[in-house]
């Protein structure tokens, strides 16, 4: 699989080194909100590699470890001598202090978790426009007991004397709180100060700049070859279709494989939208029986993903011989897909970076080794909300741009246990009711994802004075900015009641509706 040569790709202005924090990707997201390009790398990235990348700033994330533990994850100490500004966040600050000669110990007073008012001692530089007494989000059981030589205090809290510190001449900074989370009221002001004033970055990570660069990279990579796009109708593949149409025109062929796991009416909508409204030719492939046959007897969700992903590629290969030849397969892989599939977590016992796979994304980790296509993935450095901005700039209508995310394997992974035609029909009808009622209530665009899940258990109910033994439907509605973290949506009670009554009365085989109120983390948005 080939990618554009690294020297033609945009280098990150800010590098985030990940020490296992749940907020590492959120730091990258916040930096990008300042229109500065950032990426997340493993904590073990060498100083020499960073020197070659030449970022304008480095941020060390938080993490679950203690810096004084036997197998604590450590960064290359050569980072401090690169002459590149560094901001350490929580664990990152403690690591900076310890490696440069200071002392970090378990907090002898109260540990701090949650909101705390920040008392600013030096309002210049990093803390410009950070209000004295502003709320910052704390999450630490260790504290700095002695600063390294040359460091000064910038701020404190009631329980943390060294809440923000700096070596001003070397441009090394540390904060004991999380400026990247929404609970930190002046967190973005601090991030802007570091990105703009300390690092001297320019706000050039814009939608227009990305499109220009992506078009150029695609043309360089593809040349005069033909590209096959796996079109699903979601915002990712739709944005990619518009981007590739702009970049290579008629060299693009879109193919929609109806694997039988789409929402109700979606195949018809997809063909009408792209083929008739926007003159983007789409080849329709009906492979419903082929896919469901492959899943017969399969209950493990990871196995289902891999089977569906592999079968997708097999169908593409077969159909490309009929329609092709094609040299490239385009995919709407996004940055969260890459991060989740690769993993950047740290084992606190060994200090090693661990590839903890949350789930396989069939467009990232589930590809067969004998893949016959080279990949074109121009969106793989973007978060979901960035893709939406790109889609709008390319002329994608709001009805597509603002559609809720939908997993590549479709309803097959929203049916726990074995997938059957009966369960698919049941879930399609329930899912349609959920979306209809949320749209009718005017809440569709206030929710990141709203969908139904079918559980492989049956429960007793009473309908029309008769005993029933039917499936439960789970109502899953979450709010999020980029899908990396999410909270359950507080739907009005009357809306939930309407959804429940309609599903139980209108969907054959269902007699119970339950509500999932789990956030991410600890849960995932999807159930499998």
PDB file of C-alpha atoms in Angstrom, residues 260-261 292 295 298-301 304 407 409-428 451-456 471-473 526-528:
ATOM      1  CA  UNK A 260     -27.844  -5.657   3.317  1.00  0.00           C
ATOM      2  CA  UNK A 261     -26.899  -3.851   6.513  1.00  0.00           C
ATOM      3  CA  UNK A 292     -25.466 -12.346   5.356  1.00  0.00           C
ATOM      4  CA  UNK A 295     -22.208 -14.078   8.916  1.00  0.00           C
ATOM      5  CA  UNK A 298     -21.106 -15.628  13.771  1.00  0.00           C
ATOM      6  CA  UNK A 299     -21.663 -13.880  17.114  1.00  0.00           C
ATOM      7  CA  UNK A 300     -18.312 -12.303  18.001  1.00  0.00           C
ATOM      8  CA  UNK A 301     -18.419  -8.588  17.056  1.00  0.00           C
ATOM      9  CA  UNK A 304     -18.140  -9.849  12.242  1.00  0.00           C
ATOM     10  CA  UNK A 407     -20.456   2.406  11.040  1.00  0.00           C
ATOM     11  CA  UNK A 409     -20.339  -2.703   8.856  1.00  0.00           C
ATOM     12  CA  UNK A 410     -23.746  -1.086   9.282  1.00  0.00           C
ATOM     13  CA  UNK A 411     -26.558  -2.651  11.283  1.00  0.00           C
ATOM     14  CA  UNK A 412     -24.650  -5.927  11.502  1.00  0.00           C
ATOM     15  CA  UNK A 413     -22.740  -4.584  14.502  1.00  0.00           C
ATOM     16  CA  UNK A 414     -25.832  -3.028  16.068  1.00  0.00           C
ATOM     17  CA  UNK A 415     -27.328  -6.495  16.250  1.00  0.00           C
ATOM     18  CA  UNK A 416     -25.563  -8.276  19.066  1.00  0.00           C
ATOM     19  CA  UNK A 417     -25.165 -11.960  18.379  1.00  0.00           C
ATOM     20  CA  UNK A 418     -26.012 -13.645  15.079  1.00  0.00           C
ATOM     21  CA  UNK A 419     -27.353 -11.493  12.245  1.00  0.00           C
ATOM     22  CA  UNK A 420     -30.514 -12.725  10.529  1.00  0.00           C
ATOM     23  CA  UNK A 421     -32.952 -11.227   8.016  1.00  0.00           C
ATOM     24  CA  UNK A 422     -35.643 -11.123  10.688  1.00  0.00           C
ATOM     25  CA  UNK A 423     -33.440  -9.171  13.093  1.00  0.00           C
ATOM     26  CA  UNK A 424     -32.324  -6.792  10.345  1.00  0.00           C
ATOM     27  CA  UNK A 425     -35.927  -5.974   9.399  1.00  0.00           C
ATOM     28  CA  UNK A 426     -36.757  -5.441  13.063  1.00  0.00           C
ATOM     29  CA  UNK A 427     -33.795  -3.133  13.703  1.00  0.00           C
ATOM     30  CA  UNK A 428     -34.371  -1.147  10.487  1.00  0.00           C
ATOM     31  CA  UNK A 451     -29.718   4.900  16.871  1.00  0.00           C
ATOM     32  CA  UNK A 452     -31.199   1.618  18.028  1.00  0.00           C
ATOM     33  CA  UNK A 453     -29.459  -1.585  19.094  1.00  0.00           C
ATOM     34  CA  UNK A 454     -31.047  -5.049  19.117  1.00  0.00           C
ATOM     35  CA  UNK A 455     -30.037  -7.402  21.921  1.00  0.00           C
ATOM     36  CA  UNK A 456     -29.868 -11.194  21.482  1.00  0.00           C
ATOM     37  CA  UNK A 471     -36.497  -8.762  21.849  1.00  0.00           C
ATOM     38  CA  UNK A 472     -35.543  -5.529  23.613  1.00  0.00           C
ATOM     39  CA  UNK A 473     -34.356  -2.459  21.695  1.00  0.00           C
ATOM     40  CA  UNK A 526     -21.408   1.655  19.431  1.00  0.00           C
ATOM     41  CA  UNK A 527     -22.304  -1.385  21.525  1.00  0.00           C
ATOM     42  CA  UNK A 528     -20.080  -4.013  19.979  1.00  0.00           C
TER      43      UNK A 528
END
